[in-house]
Amino acid sequence: MSIEPTSPEGANLGAPAQVPSSPQKGMFGITGTGDVSGFGGLVRPRHEVVGTPKPYGGYFDEVTDALEEAYPGFADAIEKVVVDRDELTLHIVPERLAEVAQIMRDDESLRFELCSSVSGVDYLNSDARRLHVTYHLASMTYRRRVRLEVAVPVGGSVPTVTSVYPTADWQERETYDMFGVIFTGHPNLTRVLMPDDWEGHPQRKDYPLGGVPVEYKGAEIPPPDQRRVYQ
Amino acid sequence: MTQSGYASERETTEGRVFTVTGGDWDTVTGSIDPLSNEKIVVNMGPQHPSTHGVLRLVLELEGETVTEVRPVVGYLHTGIEKNLEYRNWTQGTTFVTRADYLAPLFNEAGYCLAVEKLLGITDQITERANTIRVLFMELNRISSHLVWLATTGMELGAISMMLYGFREREYILDIFEETSGLRMNHAYFRPGGVAQDVPESAIKKIRDFLVYLPKKLKEYEDMLSGQIIWQERTKGVAVLDVTGCLAMGVTGPVLRASGLAWDLRKTMPYCGYEDYEFDVPTATTADVWGRYQVRLAEIRESLKIVEQALDRLRPGPIFVADKKIAWPAQLAVGLDGMGNSLEHVAKIMGQSMESLIHHFKLVTEGFRVPPGQVYVAIEHPRGELGVHAVSDGGTHPYRVHMRDPSFVNLQAIPAMAEGALLADVIAGGASLDPVMGGCDR
């Protein structure tokens, strides 16, 4: 079954999305004459994710070296290696994800037996590949953690890792449900948290939160995504 | 998109209308010869007392043997992760605490540890704050396991256990209420520390509880363990070995009951758990009985930790020293719950304008968190609770994902129940201790 990407996702439901623009401008989420604070001209740039140069420190060097040794396609498959806040992230070419996961699990010196968590992040307005999927792997043998991250455009697909980590089944379904990332080869890629006939993918940044204004003691409080907020 | 097979739809002036007919039901039943084929499909839940909330199981039965189980979740999805993105970092605790409502303090702890890691203030958390966190998490673990004992007892026919379990849990909820002002959904842990100090009256209650519970626990163990029905319903039922657990991502007591002593408090310690003395109970039977044994032992281990934490509790600050992050108000529990203490209100309204400005800025705007992402995992009563938090450098979370153990563990129901009897689905499902609030978030 081929699933064609539908767009714009969720734009036909409720209020228009209050999307933080990038680079983020202003401070209160409003533009024009409404802002009398003088902070309307503030610009907050989006930060690039840059690769970390070797040595990475800790066990990170051992992990990357072991993977490089065990996986001949390392140079092609790994886009960049990022070490931040004592966590190792391997950015991977989406098509190679399942291969890398297989080696991460099976290689003697890697042994990431448990796929702890799968989640998605929508980096709206970053570049075309705005949807990121992260896999948090844990090695019980060595007591280590590593994060695999892939980035795909809207309508893009990622090979499933369910054949390597069956536990990713529901978690990939959740990521599909919430972000619309298609996991090719997944045994049962259906919605898991939202109703089956739901339109759009709610965790995307251009999907509105929704809500209705509430009246309290005569004053009307707008729904949370339309309130004036500090950004 | 193709037309969905089960519900036709048409547009009306009021919006889209779905027509659910179930019209193919006659063809389905008509094509089955009742003499040669006894296969029936039973829909269990979402409103069923033994599904711990709103879990739906679609069971395919041949006689009393289950040939296929399909768990259906999502009935309690409340969009907690999405809502977080529209509030500031501190307000986030108020949301995450409502996910797994039997272990609210663990949700808060996981979230707060993730925010603190993003801020880079993990080692600035004061000793007293860490000790209070450990103390309350362990009390919460006990209360969660007591509810497990209560509900599982009820589902397997021991109704009195249900009453006892909930009664003892009430003691712990009283302690929580004394401290945070609320029985559940406390929002007590905050990024940077805890909302307010533990009053002496609560300490006294905890001390009393430490004397009270072990005696009661022994009674309950005597009541259940020797019971022939309890043994028949739990021993050798819903077996899942270590390989199965790891493949399905099952952690917590279920994994430990299959023999692997994997407890994040020991293997990847946080909040200073490495300084406490406790054992990680395991069993080797990998069945419901083993999980029961492990949970009982865990309650006892938690009591040990609570006692040590009480002894370690030294006077000191409960929030980080950084005034740009620490909540400006000294909170207090009043008649109507927790709020700003009267002294603090008097100070900002009457004496110090700078304090008022500072309070206003920090409460309305919140603090900024440097951009980046972290993953923090803690040992929840049901397994690994992971929080993946992403910041774009603003005052709101950019994305927070909770890897809830209930969600992941529920995947294992088919592996445990297929091929067994219908009654064992109940026992197996209960032994996973799923909480749908956490599962569906």
Short mmCIF file of C-alpha atoms in Angstrom, two decimals, chain A residues 1 3-4 6 18 20 24 27 44-47 84-87 89 91 113-124 134 136 138-141 143-145 147 149 165-171 173-174 176 178-179 188 192-194 196-197 199 201-209 224-225 227 229-231, chain B residues 1-2 6 16 18 55 71-75 77 79-83 85-87 117-120 245-251 255 260 262 264 266-268 360-361 364-365 368-377 384 388 390 392-403 406-408 410-411 439-441:
data_model
loop_
_atom_site.label_atom_id
_atom_site.label_comp_id
_atom_site.label_asym_id
_atom_site.label_seq_id
_atom_site.Cartn_x
_atom_site.Cartn_y
_atom_site.Cartn_z
CA MET A 1 0.00 0.00 0.00
CA ILE A 3 0.61 6.24 1.39
CA GLU A 4 0.67 9.53 -0.39
CA THR A 6 -1.22 14.89 2.30
CA GLN A 18 0.44 30.06 15.61
CA PRO A 20 6.94 30.58 15.71
CA GLN A 24 12.26 34.02 15.73
CA MET A 27 9.24 38.64 22.04
CA ARG A 44 16.65 35.17 17.88
CA PRO A 45 18.56 33.05 15.37
CA ARG A 46 18.04 29.33 15.10
CA HIS A 47 21.13 27.46 16.10
CA ASP A 84 26.42 17.47 23.62
CA ARG A 85 25.63 17.44 27.33
CA ASP A 86 27.39 14.10 27.78
CA GLU A 87 25.25 12.42 25.15
CA THR A 89 24.19 11.47 18.80
CA HIS A 91 23.11 11.52 12.60
CA GLU A 113 20.44 -4.66 23.31
CA LEU A 114 17.57 -2.36 24.20
CA CYS A 115 15.87 0.26 22.11
CA SER A 116 14.71 2.48 24.94
CA SER A 117 12.73 5.05 23.11
CA VAL A 118 11.72 6.29 19.69
CA SER A 119 10.48 9.81 19.28
CA GLY A 120 10.13 12.49 16.68
CA VAL A 121 10.90 16.19 16.57
CA ASP A 122 9.62 18.64 14.00
CA TYR A 123 12.24 21.30 13.29
CA LEU A 124 9.94 23.51 11.27
CA THR A 134 15.47 9.77 17.24
CA HIS A 136 17.60 6.03 22.02
CA ALA A 138 20.85 1.39 25.63
CA SER A 139 23.59 -1.15 26.11
CA MET A 140 22.93 -3.18 29.22
CA THR A 141 26.26 -4.97 28.88
CA ARG A 143 25.85 0.53 30.54
CA ARG A 144 25.98 3.03 27.72
CA ARG A 145 23.49 5.07 25.80
CA ARG A 147 21.09 8.33 20.16
CA GLU A 149 18.92 10.50 14.61
CA TYR A 165 14.10 -4.11 17.83
CA PRO A 166 10.51 -5.42 17.93
CA THR A 167 9.83 -2.93 20.72
CA ALA A 168 10.01 -0.13 18.17
CA ASP A 169 6.67 -1.32 16.75
CA TRP A 170 4.28 0.86 18.77
CA GLN A 171 6.80 3.63 19.17
CA ARG A 173 3.48 3.89 15.06
CA GLU A 174 3.30 6.74 17.55
CA TYR A 176 3.91 8.06 12.39
CA MET A 178 2.16 12.29 15.57
CA PHE A 179 4.53 13.39 12.79
CA ASN A 188 1.31 -2.53 10.89
CA VAL A 192 -1.92 4.25 17.75
CA LEU A 193 -2.94 7.18 19.96
CA MET A 194 -5.22 9.27 17.74
CA ASP A 196 -8.11 5.98 13.02
CA ASP A 197 -9.97 8.59 11.00
CA GLU A 199 -6.68 14.06 9.86
CA HIS A 201 -0.36 14.75 12.50
CA PRO A 202 -0.81 16.63 15.77
CA GLN A 203 2.76 16.98 17.01
CA ARG A 204 3.89 18.85 13.93
CA LYS A 205 4.73 22.44 14.67
CA ASP A 206 2.30 23.77 12.05
CA TYR A 207 -0.57 21.84 13.58
CA PRO A 208 -2.63 24.10 15.85
CA LEU A 209 -3.14 23.28 19.50
CA PRO A 224 -3.32 28.90 24.95
CA ASP A 225 -1.86 29.02 21.45
CA ARG A 227 -2.22 34.13 24.02
CA VAL A 229 3.57 34.83 25.36
CA TYR A 230 7.24 35.45 25.89
CA GLN A 231 9.31 33.49 23.47
CA MET B 1 -6.45 8.19 0.73
CA THR B 2 -8.82 5.35 0.07
CA TYR B 6 -15.73 0.28 8.17
CA ARG B 16 -18.72 15.40 8.22
CA PHE B 18 -19.72 8.97 9.66
CA LEU B 55 -7.44 -0.49 27.46
CA PRO B 71 -4.30 -4.44 22.29
CA VAL B 72 -5.83 -1.13 21.24
CA VAL B 73 -4.73 1.97 23.12
CA GLY B 74 -5.21 5.70 22.80
CA TYR B 75 -8.54 6.15 24.59
CA HIS B 77 -4.76 10.43 24.92
CA GLY B 79 -2.10 15.64 24.28
CA ILE B 80 0.16 16.31 27.25
CA GLU B 81 3.27 16.48 25.05
CA LYS B 82 1.67 18.97 22.68
CA ASN B 83 0.30 21.12 25.49
CA GLU B 85 4.98 23.29 24.06
CA TYR B 86 2.62 26.16 24.85
CA ARG B 87 3.63 26.65 28.48
CA LYS B 117 20.37 18.47 32.30
CA LEU B 118 19.49 20.87 29.49
CA LEU B 119 20.26 23.79 31.79
CA GLY B 120 23.49 22.13 32.93
CA CYS B 245 11.41 -8.85 27.60
CA LEU B 246 14.35 -7.21 25.85
CA ALA B 247 12.86 -7.73 22.40
CA MET B 248 9.59 -6.15 23.49
CA GLY B 249 11.40 -3.46 25.48
CA VAL B 250 9.82 -4.57 28.74
CA THR B 251 11.64 -3.19 31.78
CA LEU B 255 12.14 -7.82 33.49
CA LEU B 260 17.83 -9.79 34.89
CA TRP B 262 18.38 -4.26 35.58
CA LEU B 264 18.39 2.13 36.65
CA LYS B 266 21.75 0.85 40.41
CA THR B 267 22.98 0.68 36.84
CA MET B 268 22.74 4.34 35.84
CA PHE B 360 6.89 38.91 37.82
CA LYS B 361 9.53 38.25 35.17
CA THR B 364 5.26 35.12 33.60
CA GLU B 365 8.24 34.78 31.29
CA ARG B 368 15.51 30.37 28.99
CA VAL B 369 17.02 26.98 28.37
CA PRO B 370 20.04 26.69 26.07
CA PRO B 371 19.25 24.90 22.79
CA GLY B 372 19.92 21.19 22.54
CA GLN B 373 18.40 17.84 23.35
CA VAL B 374 18.76 15.35 26.18
CA TYR B 375 17.40 11.95 27.11
CA VAL B 376 17.01 11.14 30.78
CA ALA B 377 15.81 7.79 32.07
CA GLU B 384 12.19 2.80 32.41
CA HIS B 388 13.48 13.24 25.62
CA VAL B 390 14.43 19.43 23.16
CA ASP B 392 15.33 25.79 20.93
CA GLY B 393 16.73 28.28 23.41
CA GLY B 394 13.37 29.73 24.39
CA THR B 395 11.23 29.88 27.48
CA HIS B 396 8.97 27.02 26.30
CA PRO B 397 9.86 23.40 25.70
CA TYR B 398 10.32 22.85 21.98
CA ARG B 399 9.45 19.19 22.28
CA VAL B 400 9.12 16.78 25.19
CA HIS B 401 8.54 13.11 24.62
CA MET B 402 7.86 10.70 27.44
CA ARG B 403 8.80 7.10 26.93
CA SER B 406 3.13 1.29 30.37
CA PHE B 407 3.00 2.07 26.65
CA VAL B 408 6.01 -0.03 25.78
CA LEU B 410 1.66 -3.31 26.80
CA GLN B 411 3.13 -4.47 23.50
CA CYS B 439 0.38 4.86 28.19
CA ASP B 440 -1.71 7.30 26.18
CA ARG B 441 -0.43 10.57 27.65
#
